[in-house]
Amino acid sequence: MSILPNEAAFADFREQCLSTDNWFNKYDRQGMQVWVEGSPAIKGNDVPKVHKIKCKMTINDVSAATMYDVLHDGSYRKKWDPAMLDSFDIARLSMNADVGYYSWLCTKPIKNRDVVTLRSWQVTDDEYIIINFSVKHPKYPPRSDLVRAISILTGYFIKHTGPNSCTFIYLSQADPKGSLPKWVVKQASKVFAPRVMECIHKAGQNYPEWKQKNSPDQKPWLYPVQSNLPMMDSRELSIQRADSLENMDESLKVATQDNEDGS
């Protein structure tokens, strides 16, 4: 059975992006809103580490097509993503899907994270959707120097609203794994998410000029024939479950500790 997203998966993601049921606003300022799914009142210290977060930007100076290109262009990401440690595409799975690797810096003393995800995309006349989720890749197991995070479902919904404007929505349900201070979880919706969205918006503003100087006709996400990635059978991948990764983390900790003790 293929793990590639089907039409129903894209429709469900779109519905989640546009839904207002059971979403509670955490931030609303200057054309940007952030919501968290679930209860608006969290008592005591019981702050859920795994929750669904949704961010929406009303963009009046960048087209939907440009924002879509920004999200796909791996070469450009190195220019605008200050948190990125490493990022690369591993293989193509179909005309509209690939598997890739991404690692990022975390605020000290939190350990840096990485993910291996299957990404798929869909384009209609005035809408763009990109979704991803964590997978196990035989050649990219968890590393001892990073915590392997889990994307349960993460993606973007971009709606064309004019020749140079769009609605941009980011939705994510992820498990960062490891131990996170409560202040980090609490600040995710009010500080970190708006900061990332502002960064992406600025990247969109600067992309046309940058792209004009950097292989302007090279867009394999629009023209698959341009891709030089190797093809891979999606059946070689499996969905990465958070509970199965817990044991991997423990074994890595033990192995790392043994190495340190023996050094």
PDB file of N, CA, C and O in Angstrom, residues 96-166:
ATOM      1  N   ASN A  96       4.884  14.613  -8.155  1.00  0.00           N
ATOM      2  CA  ASN A  96       4.569  15.665  -7.182  1.00  0.00           C
ATOM      3  C   ASN A  96       4.893  15.236  -5.749  1.00  0.00           C
ATOM      4  O   ASN A  96       4.201  15.616  -4.805  1.00  0.00           O
ATOM      5  N   ALA A  97       5.962  14.462  -5.589  1.00  0.00           N
ATOM      6  CA  ALA A  97       6.348  14.045  -4.240  1.00  0.00           C
ATOM      7  C   ALA A  97       7.841  13.729  -4.190  1.00  0.00           C
ATOM      8  O   ALA A  97       8.421  13.240  -5.168  1.00  0.00           O
ATOM      9  N   ASP A  98       8.442  14.024  -3.051  1.00  0.00           N
ATOM     10  CA  ASP A  98       9.840  13.669  -2.843  1.00  0.00           C
ATOM     11  C   ASP A  98      10.063  13.374  -1.365  1.00  0.00           C
ATOM     12  O   ASP A  98       9.168  13.521  -0.535  1.00  0.00           O
ATOM     13  N   VAL A  99      11.261  12.944  -1.031  1.00  0.00           N
ATOM     14  CA  VAL A  99      11.639  12.706   0.358  1.00  0.00           C
ATOM     15  C   VAL A  99      12.890  13.535   0.610  1.00  0.00           C
ATOM     16  O   VAL A  99      13.767  13.646  -0.250  1.00  0.00           O
ATOM     17  N   GLY A 100      12.945  14.166   1.791  1.00  0.00           N
ATOM     18  CA  GLY A 100      14.061  15.064   2.056  1.00  0.00           C
ATOM     19  C   GLY A 100      14.454  15.097   3.520  1.00  0.00           C
ATOM     20  O   GLY A 100      13.784  14.523   4.394  1.00  0.00           O
ATOM     21  N   TYR A 101      15.567  15.780   3.775  1.00  0.00           N
ATOM     22  CA  TYR A 101      16.145  15.874   5.119  1.00  0.00           C
ATOM     23  C   TYR A 101      16.255  17.345   5.504  1.00  0.00           C
ATOM     24  O   TYR A 101      16.578  18.198   4.672  1.00  0.00           O
ATOM     25  N   TYR A 102      15.985  17.643   6.783  1.00  0.00           N
ATOM     26  CA  TYR A 102      16.121  19.019   7.290  1.00  0.00           C
ATOM     27  C   TYR A 102      16.544  18.960   8.747  1.00  0.00           C
ATOM     28  O   TYR A 102      15.982  18.193   9.538  1.00  0.00           O
ATOM     29  N   SER A 103      17.542  19.741   9.102  1.00  0.00           N
ATOM     30  CA  SER A 103      17.947  19.864  10.510  1.00  0.00           C
ATOM     31  C   SER A 103      18.032  21.343  10.862  1.00  0.00           C
ATOM     32  O   SER A 103      18.292  22.191  10.008  1.00  0.00           O
ATOM     33  N   TRP A 104      17.789  21.650  12.156  1.00  0.00           N
ATOM     34  CA  TRP A 104      17.744  23.051  12.543  1.00  0.00           C
ATOM     35  C   TRP A 104      18.312  23.295  13.936  1.00  0.00           C
ATOM     36  O   TRP A 104      18.353  22.405  14.776  1.00  0.00           O
ATOM     37  N   LEU A 105      18.722  24.536  14.117  1.00  0.00           N
ATOM     38  CA  LEU A 105      19.262  24.998  15.394  1.00  0.00           C
ATOM     39  C   LEU A 105      18.134  25.250  16.380  1.00  0.00           C
ATOM     40  O   LEU A 105      17.098  25.793  16.009  1.00  0.00           O
ATOM     41  N   CYS A 106      18.338  24.867  17.622  1.00  0.00           N
ATOM     42  CA  CYS A 106      17.385  25.165  18.686  1.00  0.00           C
ATOM     43  C   CYS A 106      18.039  26.087  19.714  1.00  0.00           C
ATOM     44  O   CYS A 106      19.261  26.113  19.846  1.00  0.00           O
ATOM     45  N   THR A 107      17.206  26.834  20.417  1.00  0.00           N
ATOM     46  CA  THR A 107      17.705  27.729  21.448  1.00  0.00           C
ATOM     47  C   THR A 107      18.374  26.926  22.566  1.00  0.00           C
ATOM     48  O   THR A 107      17.809  25.948  23.047  1.00  0.00           O
ATOM     49  N   LYS A 108      19.582  27.308  22.937  1.00  0.00           N
ATOM     50  CA  LYS A 108      20.292  26.613  24.016  1.00  0.00           C
ATOM     51  C   LYS A 108      19.501  26.731  25.311  1.00  0.00           C
ATOM     52  O   LYS A 108      18.870  27.753  25.548  1.00  0.00           O
ATOM     53  N   PRO A 109      19.456  25.686  26.147  1.00  0.00           N
ATOM     54  CA  PRO A 109      20.253  24.459  26.087  1.00  0.00           C
ATOM     55  C   PRO A 109      19.547  23.311  25.367  1.00  0.00           C
ATOM     56  O   PRO A 109      19.910  22.154  25.534  1.00  0.00           O
ATOM     57  N   ILE A 110      18.544  23.621  24.556  1.00  0.00           N
ATOM     58  CA  ILE A 110      17.798  22.571  23.853  1.00  0.00           C
ATOM     59  C   ILE A 110      18.665  21.997  22.739  1.00  0.00           C
ATOM     60  O   ILE A 110      19.342  22.727  22.011  1.00  0.00           O
ATOM     61  N   LYS A 111      18.637  20.678  22.609  1.00  0.00           N
ATOM     62  CA  LYS A 111      19.427  20.000  21.592  1.00  0.00           C
ATOM     63  C   LYS A 111      18.834  20.247  20.207  1.00  0.00           C
ATOM     64  O   LYS A 111      17.612  20.324  20.036  1.00  0.00           O
ATOM     65  N   ASN A 112      19.687  20.392  19.205  1.00  0.00           N
ATOM     66  CA  ASN A 112      19.235  20.611  17.835  1.00  0.00           C
ATOM     67  C   ASN A 112      18.429  19.415  17.324  1.00  0.00           C
ATOM     68  O   ASN A 112      18.618  18.283  17.761  1.00  0.00           O
ATOM     69  N   ARG A 113      17.524  19.688  16.377  1.00  0.00           N
ATOM     70  CA  ARG A 113      16.601  18.678  15.862  1.00  0.00           C
ATOM     71  C   ARG A 113      16.827  18.403  14.372  1.00  0.00           C
ATOM     72  O   ARG A 113      17.405  19.229  13.660  1.00  0.00           O
ATOM     73  N   ASP A 114      16.296  17.240  13.925  1.00  0.00           N
ATOM     74  CA  ASP A 114      16.235  16.976  12.495  1.00  0.00           C
ATOM     75  C   ASP A 114      14.998  16.140  12.173  1.00  0.00           C
ATOM     76  O   ASP A 114      14.365  15.566  13.068  1.00  0.00           O
ATOM     77  N   VAL A 115      14.635  16.133  10.891  1.00  0.00           N
ATOM     78  CA  VAL A 115      13.500  15.337  10.413  1.00  0.00           C
ATOM     79  C   VAL A 115      13.822  14.768   9.027  1.00  0.00           C
ATOM     80  O   VAL A 115      14.597  15.357   8.269  1.00  0.00           O
ATOM     81  N   VAL A 116      13.217  13.638   8.730  1.00  0.00           N
ATOM     82  CA  VAL A 116      13.194  13.094   7.373  1.00  0.00           C
ATOM     83  C   VAL A 116      11.726  13.025   6.989  1.00  0.00           C
ATOM     84  O   VAL A 116      10.931  12.387   7.690  1.00  0.00           O
ATOM     85  N   THR A 117      11.348  13.719   5.923  1.00  0.00           N
ATOM     86  CA  THR A 117       9.926  13.813   5.598  1.00  0.00           C
ATOM     87  C   THR A 117       9.620  13.484   4.140  1.00  0.00           C
ATOM     88  O   THR A 117      10.443  13.726   3.241  1.00  0.00           O
ATOM     89  N   LEU A 118       8.443  12.951   3.949  1.00  0.00           N
ATOM     90  CA  LEU A 118       7.865  12.804   2.623  1.00  0.00           C
ATOM     91  C   LEU A 118       7.053  14.066   2.367  1.00  0.00           C
ATOM     92  O   LEU A 118       6.196  14.431   3.171  1.00  0.00           O
ATOM     93  N   ARG A 119       7.341  14.724   1.253  1.00  0.00           N
ATOM     94  CA  ARG A 119       6.656  15.969   0.907  1.00  0.00           C
ATOM     95  C   ARG A 119       5.893  15.774  -0.403  1.00  0.00           C
ATOM     96  O   ARG A 119       6.418  15.174  -1.344  1.00  0.00           O
ATOM     97  N   SER A 120       4.678  16.269  -0.440  1.00  0.00           N
ATOM     98  CA  SER A 120       3.891  16.179  -1.664  1.00  0.00           C
ATOM     99  C   SER A 120       3.162  17.495  -1.883  1.00  0.00           C
ATOM    100  O   SER A 120       2.882  18.222  -0.926  1.00  0.00           O
ATOM    101  N   TRP A 121       2.846  17.799  -3.142  1.00  0.00           N
ATOM    102  CA  TRP A 121       2.249  19.096  -3.437  1.00  0.00           C
ATOM    103  C   TRP A 121       1.163  18.978  -4.505  1.00  0.00           C
ATOM    104  O   TRP A 121       1.131  18.037  -5.303  1.00  0.00           O
ATOM    105  N   GLN A 122       0.268  19.964  -4.474  1.00  0.00           N
ATOM    106  CA  GLN A 122      -0.850  20.009  -5.408  1.00  0.00           C
ATOM    107  C   GLN A 122      -1.123  21.463  -5.789  1.00  0.00           C
ATOM    108  O   GLN A 122      -1.178  22.338  -4.926  1.00  0.00           O
ATOM    109  N   VAL A 123      -1.307  21.697  -7.078  1.00  0.00           N
ATOM    110  CA  VAL A 123      -1.565  23.054  -7.573  1.00  0.00           C
ATOM    111  C   VAL A 123      -2.856  23.048  -8.380  1.00  0.00           C
ATOM    112  O   VAL A 123      -3.047  22.204  -9.259  1.00  0.00           O
ATOM    113  N   THR A 124      -3.755  23.996  -8.064  1.00  0.00           N
ATOM    114  CA  THR A 124      -4.956  24.209  -8.868  1.00  0.00           C
ATOM    115  C   THR A 124      -4.884  25.633  -9.426  1.00  0.00           C
ATOM    116  O   THR A 124      -3.852  26.299  -9.306  1.00  0.00           O
ATOM    117  N   ASP A 125      -5.973  26.101 -10.008  1.00  0.00           N
ATOM    118  CA  ASP A 125      -5.955  27.414 -10.660  1.00  0.00           C
ATOM    119  C   ASP A 125      -5.528  28.538  -9.726  1.00  0.00           C
ATOM    120  O   ASP A 125      -4.765  29.424 -10.108  1.00  0.00           O
ATOM    121  N   ASP A 126      -6.042  28.522  -8.498  1.00  0.00           N
ATOM    122  CA  ASP A 126      -5.738  29.644  -7.603  1.00  0.00           C
ATOM    123  C   ASP A 126      -5.306  29.197  -6.202  1.00  0.00           C
ATOM    124  O   ASP A 126      -5.287  29.996  -5.275  1.00  0.00           O
ATOM    125  N   GLU A 127      -4.951  27.917  -6.054  1.00  0.00           N
ATOM    126  CA  GLU A 127      -4.534  27.411  -4.748  1.00  0.00           C
ATOM    127  C   GLU A 127      -3.299  26.515  -4.871  1.00  0.00           C
ATOM    128  O   GLU A 127      -3.148  25.782  -5.851  1.00  0.00           O
ATOM    129  N   TYR A 128      -2.469  26.596  -3.856  1.00  0.00           N
ATOM    130  CA  TYR A 128      -1.260  25.775  -3.786  1.00  0.00           C
ATOM    131  C   TYR A 128      -1.237  25.082  -2.420  1.00  0.00           C
ATOM    132  O   TYR A 128      -1.454  25.731  -1.394  1.00  0.00           O
ATOM    133  N   ILE A 129      -0.976  23.779  -2.420  1.00  0.00           N
ATOM    134  CA  ILE A 129      -0.893  23.030  -1.164  1.00  0.00           C
ATOM    135  C   ILE A 129       0.393  22.218  -1.146  1.00  0.00           C
ATOM    136  O   ILE A 129       0.745  21.558  -2.135  1.00  0.00           O
ATOM    137  N   ILE A 130       1.113  22.290  -0.028  1.00  0.00           N
ATOM    138  CA  ILE A 130       2.279  21.436   0.213  1.00  0.00           C
ATOM    139  C   ILE A 130       2.054  20.762   1.558  1.00  0.00           C
ATOM    140  O   ILE A 130       1.739  21.445   2.545  1.00  0.00           O
ATOM    141  N   ILE A 131       2.196  19.438   1.619  1.00  0.00           N
ATOM    142  CA  ILE A 131       2.081  18.741   2.898  1.00  0.00           C
ATOM    143  C   ILE A 131       3.271  17.813   3.078  1.00  0.00           C
ATOM    144  O   ILE A 131       3.872  17.344   2.110  1.00  0.00           O
ATOM    145  N   ASN A 132       3.629  17.575   4.352  1.00  0.00           N
ATOM    146  CA  ASN A 132       4.687  16.603   4.619  1.00  0.00           C
ATOM    147  C   ASN A 132       4.396  15.851   5.913  1.00  0.00           C
ATOM    148  O   ASN A 132       3.636  16.311   6.763  1.00  0.00           O
ATOM    149  N   PHE A 133       5.035  14.686   6.052  1.00  0.00           N
ATOM    150  CA  PHE A 133       4.977  13.924   7.290  1.00  0.00           C
ATOM    151  C   PHE A 133       6.251  13.081   7.390  1.00  0.00           C
ATOM    152  O   PHE A 133       6.907  12.801   6.380  1.00  0.00           O
ATOM    153  N   SER A 134       6.605  12.715   8.616  1.00  0.00           N
ATOM    154  CA  SER A 134       7.859  11.998   8.856  1.00  0.00           C
ATOM    155  C   SER A 134       7.809  10.575   8.335  1.00  0.00           C
ATOM    156  O   SER A 134       6.795   9.883   8.450  1.00  0.00           O
ATOM    157  N   VAL A 135       8.940  10.152   7.774  1.00  0.00           N
ATOM    158  CA  VAL A 135       9.084   8.776   7.292  1.00  0.00           C
ATOM    159  C   VAL A 135      10.422   8.205   7.750  1.00  0.00           C
ATOM    160  O   VAL A 135      11.352   8.944   8.098  1.00  0.00           O
ATOM    161  N   LYS A 136      10.493   6.885   7.741  1.00  0.00           N
ATOM    162  CA  LYS A 136      11.755   6.186   7.985  1.00  0.00           C
ATOM    163  C   LYS A 136      12.423   5.941   6.634  1.00  0.00           C
ATOM    164  O   LYS A 136      11.807   5.370   5.727  1.00  0.00           O
ATOM    165  N   HIS A 137      13.670   6.382   6.519  1.00  0.00           N
ATOM    166  CA  HIS A 137      14.454   6.129   5.304  1.00  0.00           C
ATOM    167  C   HIS A 137      15.629   5.236   5.692  1.00  0.00           C
ATOM    168  O   HIS A 137      16.344   5.538   6.654  1.00  0.00           O
ATOM    169  N   PRO A 138      15.845   4.138   4.973  1.00  0.00           N
ATOM    170  CA  PRO A 138      16.892   3.181   5.370  1.00  0.00           C
ATOM    171  C   PRO A 138      18.291   3.768   5.453  1.00  0.00           C
ATOM    172  O   PRO A 138      19.125   3.277   6.223  1.00  0.00           O
ATOM    173  N   LYS A 139      18.560   4.836   4.700  1.00  0.00           N
ATOM    174  CA  LYS A 139      19.908   5.402   4.687  1.00  0.00           C
ATOM    175  C   LYS A 139      20.058   6.634   5.590  1.00  0.00           C
ATOM    176  O   LYS A 139      21.154   7.189   5.702  1.00  0.00           O
ATOM    177  N   TYR A 140      18.956   7.054   6.230  1.00  0.00           N
ATOM    178  CA  TYR A 140      19.018   8.242   7.092  1.00  0.00           C
ATOM    179  C   TYR A 140      18.369   7.963   8.445  1.00  0.00           C
ATOM    180  O   TYR A 140      17.335   8.540   8.782  1.00  0.00           O
ATOM    181  N   PRO A 141      18.996   7.077   9.243  1.00  0.00           N
ATOM    182  CA  PRO A 141      18.471   6.791  10.582  1.00  0.00           C
ATOM    183  C   PRO A 141      18.745   7.963  11.523  1.00  0.00           C
ATOM    184  O   PRO A 141      19.512   8.880  11.183  1.00  0.00           O
ATOM    185  N   PRO A 142      18.143   7.976  12.715  1.00  0.00           N
ATOM    186  CA  PRO A 142      18.419   9.030  13.695  1.00  0.00           C
ATOM    187  C   PRO A 142      19.907   9.100  14.028  1.00  0.00           C
ATOM    188  O   PRO A 142      20.601   8.075  14.056  1.00  0.00           O
ATOM    189  N   ARG A 143      20.382  10.321  14.288  1.00  0.00           N
ATOM    190  CA  ARG A 143      21.788  10.551  14.618  1.00  0.00           C
ATOM    191  C   ARG A 143      21.943  10.800  16.113  1.00  0.00           C
ATOM    192  O   ARG A 143      21.049  11.310  16.770  1.00  0.00           O
ATOM    193  N   SER A 144      23.117  10.481  16.633  1.00  0.00           N
ATOM    194  CA  SER A 144      23.362  10.632  18.068  1.00  0.00           C
ATOM    195  C   SER A 144      23.522  12.092  18.481  1.00  0.00           C
ATOM    196  O   SER A 144      23.322  12.446  19.646  1.00  0.00           O
ATOM    197  N   ASP A 145      23.890  12.972  17.533  1.00  0.00           N
ATOM    198  CA  ASP A 145      24.133  14.374  17.879  1.00  0.00           C
ATOM    199  C   ASP A 145      22.905  15.252  17.708  1.00  0.00           C
ATOM    200  O   ASP A 145      22.948  16.452  17.970  1.00  0.00           O
ATOM    201  N   LEU A 146      21.788  14.672  17.239  1.00  0.00           N
ATOM    202  CA  LEU A 146      20.554  15.421  17.032  1.00  0.00           C
ATOM    203  C   LEU A 146      19.368  14.620  17.563  1.00  0.00           C
ATOM    204  O   LEU A 146      19.426  13.394  17.627  1.00  0.00           O
ATOM    205  N   VAL A 147      18.302  15.318  17.925  1.00  0.00           N
ATOM    206  CA  VAL A 147      17.069  14.652  18.314  1.00  0.00           C
ATOM    207  C   VAL A 147      16.174  14.555  17.075  1.00  0.00           C
ATOM    208  O   VAL A 147      15.910  15.569  16.422  1.00  0.00           O
ATOM    209  N   ARG A 148      15.740  13.357  16.726  1.00  0.00           N
ATOM    210  CA  ARG A 148      14.880  13.168  15.561  1.00  0.00           C
ATOM    211  C   ARG A 148      13.446  13.549  15.930  1.00  0.00           C
ATOM    212  O   ARG A 148      12.787  12.859  16.692  1.00  0.00           O
ATOM    213  N   ALA A 149      12.990  14.670  15.387  1.00  0.00           N
ATOM    214  CA  ALA A 149      11.623  15.139  15.635  1.00  0.00           C
ATOM    215  C   ALA A 149      10.653  14.439  14.678  1.00  0.00           C
ATOM    216  O   ALA A 149      11.071  13.779  13.717  1.00  0.00           O
ATOM    217  N   ILE A 150       9.361  14.619  14.947  1.00  0.00           N
ATOM    218  CA  ILE A 150       8.343  13.960  14.142  1.00  0.00           C
ATOM    219  C   ILE A 150       7.357  14.987  13.592  1.00  0.00           C
ATOM    220  O   ILE A 150       6.772  15.756  14.350  1.00  0.00           O
ATOM    221  N   SER A 151       7.204  14.999  12.282  1.00  0.00           N
ATOM    222  CA  SER A 151       6.115  15.752  11.667  1.00  0.00           C
ATOM    223  C   SER A 151       4.964  14.777  11.472  1.00  0.00           C
ATOM    224  O   SER A 151       5.041  13.859  10.661  1.00  0.00           O
ATOM    225  N   ILE A 152       3.909  14.952  12.268  1.00  0.00           N
ATOM    226  CA  ILE A 152       2.715  14.124  12.104  1.00  0.00           C
ATOM    227  C   ILE A 152       1.978  14.577  10.850  1.00  0.00           C
ATOM    228  O   ILE A 152       1.595  13.777  10.014  1.00  0.00           O
ATOM    229  N   LEU A 153       1.815  15.869  10.715  1.00  0.00           N
ATOM    230  CA  LEU A 153       1.291  16.491   9.499  1.00  0.00           C
ATOM    231  C   LEU A 153       1.652  17.969   9.527  1.00  0.00           C
ATOM    232  O   LEU A 153       1.294  18.681  10.463  1.00  0.00           O
ATOM    233  N   THR A 154       2.365  18.407   8.507  1.00  0.00           N
ATOM    234  CA  THR A 154       2.778  19.800   8.412  1.00  0.00           C
ATOM    235  C   THR A 154       2.595  20.249   6.970  1.00  0.00           C
ATOM    236  O   THR A 154       2.749  19.452   6.046  1.00  0.00           O
ATOM    237  N   GLY A 155       2.227  21.507   6.781  1.00  0.00           N
ATOM    238  CA  GLY A 155       2.099  21.957   5.405  1.00  0.00           C
ATOM    239  C   GLY A 155       1.662  23.397   5.253  1.00  0.00           C
ATOM    240  O   GLY A 155       1.529  24.143   6.235  1.00  0.00           O
ATOM    241  N   TYR A 156       1.448  23.766   4.004  1.00  0.00           N
ATOM    242  CA  TYR A 156       1.107  25.143   3.645  1.00  0.00           C
ATOM    243  C   TYR A 156      -0.065  25.143   2.676  1.00  0.00           C
ATOM    244  O   TYR A 156      -0.166  24.292   1.783  1.00  0.00           O
ATOM    245  N   PHE A 157      -0.943  26.115   2.870  1.00  0.00           N
ATOM    246  CA  PHE A 157      -2.055  26.358   1.955  1.00  0.00           C
ATOM    247  C   PHE A 157      -1.958  27.820   1.527  1.00  0.00           C
ATOM    248  O   PHE A 157      -1.979  28.720   2.372  1.00  0.00           O
ATOM    249  N   ILE A 158      -1.813  28.043   0.222  1.00  0.00           N
ATOM    250  CA  ILE A 158      -1.652  29.407  -0.297  1.00  0.00           C
ATOM    251  C   ILE A 158      -2.782  29.683  -1.285  1.00  0.00           C
ATOM    252  O   ILE A 158      -2.983  28.940  -2.249  1.00  0.00           O
ATOM    253  N   LYS A 159      -3.502  30.746  -1.032  1.00  0.00           N
ATOM    254  CA  LYS A 159      -4.660  31.102  -1.864  1.00  0.00           C
ATOM    255  C   LYS A 159      -4.395  32.417  -2.597  1.00  0.00           C
ATOM    256  O   LYS A 159      -4.096  33.442  -1.970  1.00  0.00           O
ATOM    257  N   HIS A 160      -4.495  32.375  -3.909  1.00  0.00           N
ATOM    258  CA  HIS A 160      -4.352  33.567  -4.739  1.00  0.00           C
ATOM    259  C   HIS A 160      -5.512  34.523  -4.456  1.00  0.00           C
ATOM    260  O   HIS A 160      -6.672  34.123  -4.493  1.00  0.00           O
ATOM    261  N   THR A 161      -5.197  35.788  -4.143  1.00  0.00           N
ATOM    262  CA  THR A 161      -6.253  36.785  -3.916  1.00  0.00           C
ATOM    263  C   THR A 161      -6.124  37.975  -4.861  1.00  0.00           C
ATOM    264  O   THR A 161      -6.981  38.857  -4.872  1.00  0.00           O
ATOM    265  N   GLY A 162      -5.047  38.022  -5.644  1.00  0.00           N
ATOM    266  CA  GLY A 162      -4.809  39.107  -6.582  1.00  0.00           C
ATOM    267  C   GLY A 162      -3.483  38.881  -7.276  1.00  0.00           C
ATOM    268  O   GLY A 162      -2.735  37.961  -6.921  1.00  0.00           O
ATOM    269  N   PRO A 163      -3.139  39.715  -8.264  1.00  0.00           N
ATOM    270  CA  PRO A 163      -1.885  39.509  -9.002  1.00  0.00           C
ATOM    271  C   PRO A 163      -0.641  39.607  -8.122  1.00  0.00           C
ATOM    272  O   PRO A 163       0.404  39.039  -8.451  1.00  0.00           O
ATOM    273  N   ASN A 164      -0.748  40.306  -7.008  1.00  0.00           N
ATOM    274  CA  ASN A 164       0.408  40.463  -6.125  1.00  0.00           C
ATOM    275  C   ASN A 164       0.002  40.325  -4.661  1.00  0.00           C
ATOM    276  O   ASN A 164       0.541  41.003  -3.788  1.00  0.00           O
ATOM    277  N   SER A 165      -0.964  39.422  -4.407  1.00  0.00           N
ATOM    278  CA  SER A 165      -1.426  39.238  -3.034  1.00  0.00           C
ATOM    279  C   SER A 165      -1.919  37.807  -2.844  1.00  0.00           C
ATOM    280  O   SER A 165      -2.280  37.120  -3.804  1.00  0.00           O
ATOM    281  N   CYS A 166      -1.933  37.362  -1.584  1.00  0.00           N
ATOM    282  CA  CYS A 166      -2.384  36.000  -1.298  1.00  0.00           C
ATOM    283  C   CYS A 166      -2.686  35.839   0.192  1.00  0.00           C
ATOM    284  O   CYS A 166      -2.297  36.662   1.023  1.00  0.00           O
TER     285      CYS A 166
END
